[in-house]
Coordinates of N, CA and C in Angstrom, one line a residue:
X214 N 43.9 -6.4 -10.2 CA 42.7 -6.9 -9.4 C 42.4 -5.9 -8.3
X215 N 43.4 -5.4 -7.6 CA 43.1 -4.5 -6.5 C 42.5 -3.2 -7.0
X216 N 43.0 -2.8 -8.1 CA 42.4 -1.6 -8.7 C 41.0 -1.7 -9.1
X217 N 40.6 -2.9 -9.7 CA 39.3 -3.2 -10.1 C 38.4 -3.3 -8.9
X218 N 38.9 -3.8 -7.8 CA 38.0 -3.9 -6.6 C 37.7 -2.5 -6.0
X219 N 38.6 -1.5 -6.2 CA 38.3 -0.2 -5.7 C 37.3 0.5 -6.6
X220 N 37.2 0.2 -7.8 CA 36.3 0.8 -8.7 C 34.8 0.3 -8.5
X221 N 33.9 1.2 -8.8 CA 32.5 0.8 -8.7 C 32.1 0.0 -9.9
X222 N 30.9 -0.7 -9.8 CA 30.5 -1.6 -10.9 C 30.2 -0.8 -12.1
X223 N 29.8 0.4 -12.0 CA 29.5 1.2 -13.2 C 30.8 1.5 -14.0
X224 N 31.8 1.9 -13.2 CA 33.1 2.2 -13.8 C 33.7 1.0 -14.5
X225 N 33.6 -0.2 -13.8 CA 34.1 -1.4 -14.4 C 33.4 -1.7 -15.7
X226 N 32.1 -1.6 -15.7 CA 31.3 -1.8 -17.0 C 31.8 -0.9 -18.1
X227 N 32.0 0.4 -17.7 CA 32.3 1.4 -18.7 C 33.7 1.1 -19.3
X228 N 34.7 0.6 -18.5 CA 36.0 0.3 -19.0 C 35.9 -0.9 -19.9
X229 N 35.1 -1.9 -19.5 CA 35.0 -3.1 -20.3 C 34.4 -2.8 -21.7
X230 N 33.4 -1.9 -21.7 CA 32.7 -1.6 -23.0 C 33.7 -0.8 -23.9
X231 N 34.5 0.1 -23.3 CA 35.4 0.9 -24.1 C 36.5 0.0 -24.7
X232 N 37.0 -0.9 -23.8 CA 38.0 -1.9 -24.3 C 37.5 -2.8 -25.4
X233 N 36.2 -3.2 -25.3 CA 35.6 -4.0 -26.3 C 35.5 -3.3 -27.6
X234 N 35.1 -2.0 -27.5 CA 35.0 -1.2 -28.8 C 36.3 -1.0 -29.5
X235 N 37.4 -0.8 -28.7 CA 38.7 -0.6 -29.3 C 39.2 -1.9 -29.9
X236 N 39.0 -3.0 -29.2 CA 39.4 -4.3 -29.8 C 38.7 -4.7 -31.1
X237 N 37.3 -4.4 -31.1 CA 36.5 -4.7 -32.3 C 37.0 -3.8 -33.5
X238 N 37.3 -2.6 -33.2 CA 37.8 -1.7 -34.2 C 39.1 -2.1 -34.8
X239 N 40.0 -2.6 -33.9 CA 41.4 -3.0 -34.4 C 41.2 -4.3 -35.2
X240 N 40.3 -5.2 -34.8 CA 40.1 -6.4 -35.6 C 39.6 -6.1 -37.0
X241 N 38.6 -5.2 -37.0 CA 38.1 -4.8 -38.3 C 39.2 -4.1 -39.2
X242 N 40.0 -3.3 -38.6 CA 41.1 -2.6 -39.3 C 42.1 -3.6 -39.9
X243 N 42.5 -4.5 -39.1 CA 43.5 -5.5 -39.6 C 42.9 -6.4 -40.7
X244 N 41.6 -6.6 -40.7 CA 41.0 -7.5 -41.7 C 40.8 -6.8 -43.0
X245 N 40.2 -5.6 -42.9 CA 39.8 -4.9 -44.2 C 40.8 -3.8 -44.6
X246 N 41.6 -3.3 -43.8 CA 42.6 -2.3 -44.1 C 42.0 -1.1 -44.9
X247 N 40.9 -0.6 -44.4 CA 40.2 0.5 -45.1 C 39.9 1.6 -44.0
X248 N 41.0 2.3 -43.5 CA 40.8 3.3 -42.5 C 39.9 4.4 -42.8
X249 N 39.9 4.9 -44.1 CA 39.1 6.0 -44.5 C 37.6 5.6 -44.5
X250 N 37.3 4.4 -45.0 CA 35.9 3.9 -44.9 C 35.4 3.7 -43.5
X251 N 36.3 3.2 -42.7 CA 36.0 2.9 -41.3 C 35.7 4.2 -40.6
X252 N 36.5 5.3 -40.8 CA 36.3 6.5 -40.2 C 35.0 7.2 -40.6
X253 N 34.7 6.9 -41.9 CA 33.4 7.5 -42.4 C 32.2 6.9 -41.7
X254 N 32.2 5.6 -41.5 CA 31.1 4.9 -40.8 C 31.1 5.2 -39.3
X255 N 32.4 5.4 -38.8 CA 32.5 5.8 -37.4 C 31.9 7.2 -37.1
X256 N 32.1 8.1 -38.1 CA 31.5 9.5 -38.0 C 30.0 9.4 -38.1
X257 N 29.4 8.5 -38.9 CA 27.9 8.3 -39.0 C 27.4 7.9 -37.6
X258 N 28.1 6.9 -37.1 CA 27.7 6.3 -35.8 C 27.7 7.4 -34.7
X259 N 28.8 8.2 -34.7 CA 28.9 9.3 -33.7 C 27.8 10.3 -33.9
X260 N 27.4 10.6 -35.1 CA 26.3 11.6 -35.4 C 25.0 11.1 -34.8
X261 N 24.7 9.8 -34.8 CA 23.5 9.3 -34.2 C 23.6 8.8 -32.8
X262 N 24.8 8.9 -32.2 CA 25.1 8.4 -30.9 C 24.1 9.1 -29.8
X263 N 23.9 10.5 -29.9 CA 23.1 11.1 -28.9 C 21.6 10.5 -28.9
X264 N 21.1 10.2 -30.1 CA 19.8 9.6 -30.2 C 19.8 8.2 -29.6
X265 N 20.8 7.4 -29.9 CA 20.9 6.1 -29.4 C 21.0 6.1 -27.8
X266 N 21.8 7.1 -27.3 CA 21.9 7.2 -25.9 C 20.6 7.6 -25.3
X267 N 19.9 8.5 -25.9 CA 18.5 8.9 -25.4 C 17.6 7.8 -25.3
X268 N 17.5 6.9 -26.4 CA 16.6 5.8 -26.4 C 17.0 4.8 -25.3
X269 N 18.2 4.5 -25.2 CA 18.7 3.6 -24.2 C 18.3 4.0 -22.8
X270 N 18.6 5.3 -22.6 CA 18.4 5.9 -21.2 C 16.9 5.8 -20.9
X271 N 16.0 6.2 -21.9 CA 14.6 6.2 -21.7 C 14.1 4.8 -21.4
X272 N 14.6 3.8 -22.1 CA 14.1 2.4 -22.0 C 14.6 1.9 -20.6
X273 N 15.8 2.1 -20.3 CA 16.4 1.6 -19.1 C 15.8 2.3 -17.9
X274 N 15.7 3.6 -18.0 CA 15.1 4.3 -16.8 C 13.6 3.9 -16.6
X275 N 12.9 3.7 -17.6 CA 11.5 3.3 -17.5 C 11.4 1.9 -16.8
X276 N 12.3 1.0 -17.3 CA 12.3 -0.3 -16.7 C 12.7 -0.3 -15.2
X277 N 13.7 0.5 -14.9 CA 14.2 0.6 -13.5 C 13.1 1.3 -12.6
X278 N 12.4 2.3 -13.1 CA 11.4 3.0 -12.4 C 10.2 2.1 -12.1
X279 N 9.8 1.3 -13.1 CA 8.7 0.3 -12.9 C 9.1 -0.7 -11.9
X280 N 10.4 -1.2 -11.9 CA 10.8 -2.2 -11.0 C 10.8 -1.6 -9.6
X281 N 11.4 -0.4 -9.4 CA 11.4 0.3 -8.1 C 10.0 0.5 -7.6
X282 N 9.1 0.9 -8.4 CA 7.7 1.2 -8.0 C 7.1 -0.1 -7.6
X283 N 7.3 -1.2 -8.3 CA 6.8 -2.5 -7.9 C 7.2 -3.0 -6.6
X284 N 8.6 -2.8 -6.4 CA 9.2 -3.2 -5.1 C 8.6 -2.4 -4.0
X285 N 8.5 -1.0 -4.2 CA 7.9 -0.1 -3.2 C 6.5 -0.5 -2.8
X286 N 5.7 -0.8 -3.8 CA 4.3 -1.1 -3.6 C 4.2 -2.4 -2.8
X287 N 5.1 -3.3 -3.1 CA 5.1 -4.6 -2.4 C 5.4 -4.4 -0.9
X288 N 6.4 -3.5 -0.6 CA 6.7 -3.2 0.7 C 5.6 -2.5 1.5
X289 N 4.9 -1.6 0.7 CA 3.8 -0.9 1.3 C 2.6 -1.8 1.7
X290 N 2.4 -2.8 0.8 CA 1.3 -3.7 1.1 C 1.7 -4.6 2.3
X291 N 3.0 -4.9 2.5 CA 3.4 -5.6 3.7 C 3.1 -4.8 4.9
X292 N 3.3 -3.5 4.8 CA 3.0 -2.5 6.0 C 1.6 -2.5 6.2
X293 N 0.8 -2.4 5.2 CA -0.7 -2.4 5.3 C -1.2 -3.7 5.9
X294 N -0.6 -4.8 5.5 CA -0.9 -6.1 6.1 C -0.7 -6.1 7.6
X295 N 0.5 -5.6 8.0 CA 0.8 -5.5 9.5 C -0.2 -4.7 10.2
X296 N -0.6 -3.6 9.6 CA -1.6 -2.7 10.2 C -2.9 -3.4 10.5
X297 N -3.4 -4.1 9.4 CA -4.7 -4.8 9.6 C -4.6 -5.9 10.6
X298 N -3.4 -6.6 10.6 CA -3.3 -7.7 11.5 C -3.2 -7.2 13.0
X299 N -2.6 -6.0 13.2 CA -2.4 -5.6 14.5 C -3.4 -4.6 15.0
X300 N -4.1 -3.9 14.1 CA -5.0 -2.8 14.5 C -6.3 -2.9 13.7
X301 N -6.2 -2.8 12.4 CA -7.3 -2.5 11.5 C -8.5 -3.5 11.6
X302 N -8.2 -4.8 11.5 CA -9.3 -5.8 11.5 C -10.1 -5.7 12.8
X303 N -9.4 -5.6 13.9 CA -10.1 -5.5 15.2 C -10.9 -4.2 15.3
X304 N -10.3 -3.1 14.8 CA -11.0 -1.8 14.9 C -12.3 -1.9 14.0
X305 N -12.2 -2.4 12.8 CA -13.3 -2.6 11.9 C -14.4 -3.4 12.6
X306 N -14.1 -4.5 13.2 CA -15.0 -5.3 13.8 C -15.8 -4.6 14.9
X307 N -15.1 -3.8 15.7 CA -15.8 -3.1 16.8 C -16.6 -2.0 16.3
X308 N -16.1 -1.2 15.4 CA -16.8 0.0 14.9 C -18.1 -0.4 14.1
X309 N -18.0 -1.5 13.3 CA -19.2 -1.9 12.5 C -20.4 -2.3 13.4
X310 N -20.2 -2.6 14.6 CA -21.3 -2.9 15.5 C -22.2 -1.7 15.7
X311 N -21.7 -0.5 15.5 CA -22.5 0.7 15.7 C -23.0 1.3 14.3
X312 N -22.8 0.5 13.2 CA -23.3 0.9 11.9 C -24.7 0.5 11.7
X313 N -25.6 1.4 11.6 CA -27.0 1.1 11.5 C -27.3 0.3 10.2
X314 N -26.5 0.4 9.2 CA -26.7 -0.4 8.0 C -25.7 -1.5 7.8
X315 N -25.2 -2.0 8.9 CA -24.1 -3.0 8.9 C -24.6 -4.3 8.1
X316 N -25.9 -4.6 8.2 CA -26.4 -5.8 7.5 C -26.2 -5.7 6.1
X317 N -26.5 -4.5 5.5 CA -26.4 -4.3 4.1 C -24.9 -4.3 3.7
X318 N -24.1 -3.8 4.6 CA -22.6 -3.8 4.3 C -22.1 -5.2 4.3
X319 N -22.5 -6.0 5.2 CA -22.1 -7.4 5.3 C -22.3 -8.1 4.0
X320 N -23.5 -7.9 3.4 CA -23.9 -8.6 2.2 C -22.9 -8.3 1.0
X321 N -22.4 -7.1 1.0 CA -21.5 -6.7 -0.1 C -20.0 -6.9 0.2
X322 N -19.7 -7.2 1.5 CA -18.3 -7.4 1.9 C -17.9 -8.7 2.4
X323 N -18.8 -9.7 2.2 CA -18.4 -11.1 2.5 C -17.7 -11.6 1.3
X324 N -16.4 -11.4 1.3 CA -15.6 -11.8 0.2 C -15.2 -13.2 0.2
X325 N -15.2 -13.9 -1.0 CA -14.8 -15.3 -1.1 C -13.9 -15.5 -2.2
X326 N -13.4 -16.7 -2.4 CA -12.3 -17.0 -3.4 C -12.9 -16.9 -4.8
X327 N -14.2 -16.8 -5.0 CA -14.8 -16.7 -6.3 C -14.9 -15.3 -6.8
X328 N -14.5 -14.3 -6.0 CA -14.5 -12.9 -6.4 C -13.5 -12.7 -7.5
X329 N -13.9 -11.8 -8.5 CA -13.1 -11.4 -9.6 C -12.8 -9.9 -9.4
X330 N -11.9 -9.4 -10.3 CA -11.6 -8.0 -10.2 C -12.8 -7.1 -10.3
X331 N -13.8 -7.5 -11.1 CA -15.0 -6.7 -11.2 C -15.8 -6.6 -9.9
X332 N -15.8 -7.7 -9.1 CA -16.5 -7.7 -7.8 C -15.8 -6.8 -6.9
X333 N -14.5 -6.8 -6.8 CA -13.8 -5.8 -6.0 C -14.1 -4.4 -6.4
X334 N -14.1 -4.1 -7.7 CA -14.3 -2.8 -8.2 C -15.7 -2.3 -7.8
X335 N -16.7 -3.2 -7.9 CA -18.1 -2.9 -7.5 C -18.1 -2.5 -6.0
X336 N -17.4 -3.3 -5.2 CA -17.4 -3.1 -3.8 C -16.8 -1.8 -3.5
X337 N -15.7 -1.4 -4.1 CA -15.0 -0.1 -3.9 C -15.9 1.0 -4.4
X338 N -16.6 0.9 -5.5 CA -17.5 1.9 -6.0 C -18.6 2.1 -5.0
X339 N -19.1 1.0 -4.4 CA -20.2 1.1 -3.5 C -19.8 1.8 -2.2
X340 N -18.6 1.5 -1.8 CA -18.1 2.2 -0.6 C -17.9 3.6 -0.8
X341 N -17.4 4.0 -2.0 CA -17.1 5.4 -2.3 C -18.4 6.2 -2.3
X342 N -19.5 5.6 -2.8 CA -20.8 6.3 -2.9 C -21.5 6.4 -1.5
X343 N -21.2 5.5 -0.7 CA -21.9 5.4 0.6 C -21.3 6.5 1.6
X344 N -22.2 6.9 2.6 CA -21.7 7.7 3.7 C -22.1 6.9 4.9
X345 N -21.2 6.3 5.6 CA -21.5 5.5 6.7 C -21.7 6.3 8.0
X346 N -22.9 6.0 8.6 CA -23.3 6.7 9.8 C -23.3 5.8 11.0
X347 N -22.7 6.2 12.1 CA -22.6 5.3 13.3 C -23.6 5.8 14.3
X348 N -24.2 4.9 15.0 CA -25.1 5.2 16.1 C -24.4 5.3 17.4
X349 N -23.6 6.3 17.6 CA -22.8 6.6 18.8 C -23.3 7.9 19.5
X350 N -23.8 7.7 20.7 CA -24.3 8.9 21.5 C -24.0 8.7 23.0
X351 N -24.1 9.8 23.7 CA -23.8 9.8 25.1 C -24.8 9.2 25.9
X352 N -26.1 8.9 25.4 CA -27.1 8.3 26.2 C -27.1 6.8 26.1
X353 N -26.3 6.3 25.2 CA -26.2 4.8 25.0 C -25.1 4.2 25.8
X354 N -25.4 3.4 26.8 CA -24.3 2.8 27.6 C -23.3 2.0 26.7
X355 N -23.8 1.3 25.6 CA -22.9 0.6 24.8 C -21.9 1.5 24.0
X356 N -22.4 2.7 23.7 CA -21.5 3.7 23.0 C -20.4 4.2 23.9
X357 N -20.8 4.4 25.2 CA -19.8 4.8 26.2 C -18.7 3.7 26.4
X358 N -19.1 2.5 26.5 CA -18.2 1.4 26.6 C -17.3 1.3 25.4
X359 N -17.9 1.4 24.2 CA -17.1 1.4 23.0 C -16.1 2.4 23.0
X360 N -16.4 3.7 23.3 CA -15.5 4.8 23.2 C -14.3 4.6 24.3
X361 N -14.7 4.1 25.4 CA -13.7 3.9 26.5 C -12.7 2.7 26.0
X362 N -13.3 1.6 25.5 CA -12.4 0.5 25.1 C -11.6 0.9 23.9
X363 N -12.2 1.6 23.0 CA -11.4 2.1 21.8 C -10.3 3.0 22.2
X364 N -10.6 3.9 23.2 CA -9.5 4.8 23.7 C -8.3 3.9 24.2
X365 N -8.6 3.0 25.1 CA -7.6 2.2 25.7 C -6.9 1.3 24.6
X366 N -7.6 0.8 23.7 CA -7.0 0.0 22.6 C -6.1 0.8 21.8
X367 N -6.5 1.9 21.3 CA -5.7 2.7 20.4 C -4.5 3.4 21.1
X368 N -4.7 3.7 22.4 CA -3.6 4.2 23.2 C -2.5 3.2 23.3
X369 N -2.9 1.9 23.4 CA -1.9 0.8 23.5 C -1.2 0.6 22.2
X370 N -1.8 1.1 21.1 CA -1.2 1.0 19.7 C -0.5 2.3 19.3
X371 N -0.4 3.3 20.1 CA 0.1 4.6 19.8 C 1.5 4.5 19.1
X372 N 2.4 3.8 19.8 CA 3.8 3.8 19.2 C 3.8 3.1 17.9
X373 N 3.0 2.1 17.7 CA 2.9 1.4 16.5 C 2.4 2.3 15.4
X374 N 1.4 3.0 15.7 CA 0.8 4.0 14.7 C 1.8 5.1 14.3
X375 N 2.5 5.6 15.3 CA 3.5 6.6 15.1 C 4.6 6.1 14.2
X376 N 5.1 4.9 14.5 CA 6.1 4.3 13.6 C 5.7 4.2 12.2
X377 N 4.4 3.8 12.0 CA 3.9 3.8 10.6 C 3.9 5.1 9.9
X378 N 3.4 6.1 10.7 CA 3.4 7.5 10.2 C 4.7 8.1 9.8
X379 N 5.8 7.6 10.5 CA 7.1 8.1 10.3 C 7.8 7.4 9.0
X380 N 7.1 6.5 8.5 CA 7.7 5.8 7.3 C 7.5 6.7 6.1
X381 N 8.6 7.2 5.5 CA 8.5 8.1 4.4 C 7.9 7.5 3.1
X382 N 8.0 6.2 3.0 CA 7.5 5.5 1.8 C 6.0 5.5 1.7
X383 N 5.3 5.8 2.8 CA 3.9 5.8 2.9 C 3.3 6.9 2.1
X384 N 4.1 7.9 1.8 CA 3.6 9.1 1.0 C 3.2 8.6 -0.4
X385 N 3.7 7.5 -0.8 CA 3.4 7.0 -2.1 C 2.0 6.3 -2.1
X386 N 1.5 6.1 -1.0 CA 0.1 5.5 -0.9 C -0.8 6.4 -0.2
X387 N -1.5 7.2 -1.0 CA -2.3 8.3 -0.4 C -3.4 7.8 0.5
X388 N -4.1 6.8 0.0 CA -5.3 6.3 0.8 C -4.9 5.8 2.2
X389 N -3.8 5.0 2.2 CA -3.3 4.5 3.5 C -2.8 5.5 4.4
X390 N -2.2 6.5 3.8 CA -1.7 7.7 4.6 C -2.9 8.4 5.3
X391 N -3.9 8.6 4.5 CA -5.1 9.3 5.0 C -5.7 8.4 6.1
X392 N -5.7 7.1 5.9 CA -6.2 6.2 7.0 C -5.5 6.3 8.3
X393 N -4.2 6.3 8.2 CA -3.4 6.4 9.4 C -3.6 7.7 10.1
X394 N -3.7 8.8 9.3 CA -3.9 10.1 9.9 C -5.3 10.1 10.6
X395 N -6.3 9.5 10.0 CA -7.7 9.5 10.6 C -7.7 8.7 11.9
X396 N -7.0 7.5 11.9 CA -7.0 6.7 13.0 C -6.2 7.3 14.2
X397 N -5.0 7.9 13.8 CA -4.2 8.6 14.8 C -4.9 9.8 15.4
X398 N -5.7 10.5 14.6 CA -6.4 11.7 15.1 C -7.5 11.2 16.1
X399 N -8.2 10.1 15.7 CA -9.2 9.6 16.6 C -8.5 9.2 17.9
X400 N -7.3 8.6 17.9 CA -6.6 8.2 19.1 C -6.3 9.4 19.9
X401 N -5.9 10.5 19.4 CA -5.6 11.7 20.1 C -6.8 12.3 20.7
X402 N -7.9 12.3 19.9 CA -9.2 12.9 20.4 C -9.6 12.1 21.7
X403 N -9.6 10.8 21.6 CA -10.0 10.0 22.7 C -9.1 10.1 24.0
X404 N -7.8 10.2 23.6 CA -6.8 10.3 24.7 C -7.0 11.6 25.5
X405 N -7.4 12.7 24.9 CA -7.5 14.0 25.5 C -8.7 14.0 26.5
X406 N -9.7 13.1 26.2 CA -10.9 13.1 27.2 C -10.5 12.2 28.4
X407 N -10.5 12.9 29.5 CA -10.2 12.2 30.8 C -11.3 11.3 31.2
X408 N -12.5 11.8 31.1 CA -13.7 11.1 31.5 C -14.7 11.0 30.4
X409 N -14.7 10.0 29.6 CA -15.6 9.8 28.5 C -17.1 9.7 28.9
X410 N -17.3 9.3 30.1 CA -18.7 9.1 30.6 C -19.5 10.4 30.7
X411 N -18.8 11.5 30.9 CA -19.5 12.7 31.2 C -18.9 13.8 30.2
X412 N -19.5 13.8 29.0 CA -19.2 14.8 28.0 C -20.4 15.5 27.4
X413 N -20.3 16.7 27.0 CA -21.4 17.4 26.3 C -21.9 16.6 25.1
X414 N -23.1 16.8 24.7 CA -23.6 16.2 23.5 C -22.8 16.5 22.3
X415 N -22.4 17.8 22.2 CA -21.7 18.2 21.0 C -20.3 17.5 20.9
X416 N -19.8 17.1 22.1 CA -18.5 16.5 22.1 C -18.6 15.0 21.7
X417 N -19.7 14.4 22.1 CA -20.0 13.0 21.6 C -20.2 13.0 20.1
X418 N -20.9 14.0 19.6 CA -21.1 14.1 18.1 C -19.8 14.3 17.4
X419 N -18.9 15.0 18.0 CA -17.5 15.2 17.4 C -16.8 13.9 17.4
X420 N -16.8 13.1 18.5 CA -16.1 11.9 18.5 C -16.8 10.9 17.5
X421 N -18.1 11.0 17.4 CA -18.8 10.1 16.4 C -18.3 10.5 15.0
X422 N -18.2 11.7 14.7 CA -17.7 12.2 13.3 C -16.3 11.7 13.1
X423 N -15.4 11.8 14.1 CA -14.0 11.3 13.9 C -14.0 9.8 13.7
X424 N -14.9 9.1 14.4 CA -14.9 7.6 14.2 C -15.4 7.2 12.8
X425 N -16.4 8.0 12.4 CA -17.0 7.7 11.0 C -16.0 8.0 9.9
X426 N -15.2 9.0 10.1 CA -14.1 9.3 9.1 C -13.1 8.2 9.0
X427 N -12.7 7.7 10.1 CA -11.7 6.6 10.1 C -12.4 5.3 9.6
X428 N -13.6 5.1 9.9 CA -14.4 3.9 9.5 C -14.5 3.9 8.0
X429 N -14.9 5.0 7.4 CA -15.1 5.1 5.9 C -13.8 4.7 5.2
X430 N -12.7 5.3 5.6 CA -11.4 5.0 4.9 C -10.9 3.5 5.2
X431 N -11.2 3.1 6.4 CA -10.8 1.7 6.8 C -11.5 0.7 5.9
X432 N -12.7 0.8 5.7 CA -13.5 -0.1 4.8 C -12.9 -0.2 3.4
X433 N -12.7 1.0 2.8 CA -12.2 1.0 1.5 C -10.8 0.4 1.4
X434 N -9.9 0.8 2.4 CA -8.5 0.2 2.3 C -8.5 -1.3 2.6
X435 N -9.4 -1.7 3.4 CA -9.5 -3.2 3.7 C -9.9 -4.0 2.4
X436 N -10.8 -3.5 1.6 CA -11.2 -4.1 0.4 C -10.0 -4.1 -0.6
X437 N -9.3 -3.0 -0.7 CA -8.1 -3.0 -1.6 C -7.1 -4.0 -1.1
X438 N -6.9 -4.1 0.2 CA -5.9 -5.1 0.7 C -6.3 -6.5 0.4
X439 N -7.6 -6.8 0.6 CA -8.1 -8.1 0.3 C -7.9 -8.5 -1.1
X440 N -8.1 -7.5 -2.0 CA -7.9 -7.8 -3.4 C -6.4 -8.1 -3.7
X441 N -5.5 -7.4 -3.1 CA -4.1 -7.6 -3.2 C -3.7 -9.0 -2.7
X442 N -4.3 -9.4 -1.6 CA -4.0 -10.8 -1.1 C -4.5 -11.9 -2.0
X443 N -5.7 -11.7 -2.5 CA -6.3 -12.7 -3.4 C -5.5 -12.9 -4.7
X444 N -5.0 -11.8 -5.2 CA -4.2 -11.9 -6.5 C -2.8 -12.3 -6.3
X445 N -2.2 -12.2 -5.0 CA -0.8 -12.4 -4.8 C -0.5 -13.5 -3.8
X446 N -1.3 -13.5 -2.7 CA -1.0 -14.4 -1.6 C -2.2 -15.2 -1.2
X447 N -2.5 -16.3 -1.9 CA -3.8 -17.0 -1.6 C -3.8 -17.5 -0.1
X448 N -2.7 -17.9 0.4 CA -2.7 -18.5 1.8 C -3.1 -17.4 2.8
X449 N -2.6 -16.1 2.6 CA -2.9 -15.0 3.5 C -4.4 -14.6 3.2
X450 N -4.8 -14.7 2.0 CA -6.2 -14.4 1.6 C -7.2 -15.3 2.3
X451 N -6.8 -16.6 2.4 CA -7.6 -17.6 3.1 C -7.8 -17.2 4.6
X452 N -6.8 -16.8 5.2 CA -6.9 -16.4 6.7 C -7.7 -15.1 6.8
X453 N -7.5 -14.2 5.9 CA -8.2 -12.9 5.9 C -9.7 -13.1 5.7
X454 N -10.1 -14.1 4.9 CA -11.5 -14.4 4.7 C -12.1 -15.0 5.9
X455 N -11.3 -15.9 6.6 CA -11.8 -16.5 7.8 C -11.8 -15.6 9.0
X456 N -11.3 -14.4 8.9 CA -11.3 -13.4 10.0 C -12.0 -12.2 9.5
X457 N -12.9 -12.3 8.5 CA -13.6 -11.1 7.9 C -14.4 -10.5 9.0
X458 N -14.1 -9.2 9.3 CA -14.9 -8.5 10.4 C -16.3 -8.2 10.0
X459 N -16.7 -8.4 8.7 CA -18.1 -8.1 8.3 C -18.9 -9.4 8.1
X460 N -18.3 -10.5 8.3 CA -18.9 -11.8 8.2 C -19.3 -12.4 9.6
X461 N -20.6 -12.4 9.9 CA -21.0 -12.8 11.3 C -20.7 -14.3 11.5
X462 N -20.5 -15.0 10.4 CA -20.3 -16.5 10.5 C -18.8 -16.9 10.3
X463 N -18.0 -15.9 10.2 CA -16.5 -16.1 10.0 C -15.9 -16.8 11.2
X464 N -15.1 -17.8 10.8 CA -14.4 -18.6 11.9 C -13.1 -19.0 11.4
X465 N -12.1 -19.0 12.2 CA -10.7 -19.3 11.8 C -10.6 -20.8 11.3
X466 N -11.4 -21.6 11.9 CA -11.3 -23.0 11.5 C -11.7 -23.2 10.0
X467 N -11.0 -24.1 9.3 CA -11.2 -24.3 7.9 C -12.5 -25.0 7.6
X468 N -13.3 -24.5 6.7 CA -14.5 -25.1 6.2 C -14.5 -25.2 4.7
X469 N -15.4 -26.0 4.2 CA -15.4 -26.3 2.8 C -15.6 -25.1 1.9
X470 N -16.4 -24.1 2.5 CA -16.7 -22.9 1.7 C -15.4 -22.0 1.4
X471 N -14.4 -22.2 2.2 CA -13.1 -21.5 2.0 C -12.2 -22.3 1.1

């Protein structure tokens, strides 16, 4: 027993399988007493053994790979959920106020429980085709306030964003990795400006472009995450619908429409 405890589970299984093969062969030998015939069939089995091993390895490896990928994607979706809960949803809500076509966006992104896979695909296709433009400029007091508040907000989330970027598993999710990079870059750009109230026009245009880049990826990733919630976690999807940053009538309180 002590020896078995020291061995790994793979070694234990190997020993058990070998012992089982020996015992089965001895049983067959004592029953039929045909060693020559038994050796003949044993030789045939050995000849096809490499092919059998190949098939088993391929099947098992494929099953294990699928399982590992499924577990990894589930963990990634948990990370994405934390991001939207802590940063993404609030950021989307604030940026969308400067989208000149936000009313059109709202009509396509007011997601409800009646949506099917086709509805989500249409929304993602629409987002991919669009190029969102924000009305942010240095002559607009609201734009200045937005940039200052976004700077303070994202600086407060800097450690959180850094921790997400350091997660090696995120390399498996290209869209979310691009999103984090875009948001973190916007954070750095805003952080470097000591006085956002007095910047050259070209600099405001640059900040506007960085915000638009993050906004475009944010919308697409948000729709993907909402689809994941609807298909897997109805209770989380219900809350996400009631805090939809694109729905002007969204409220946390439960209504019949939800």
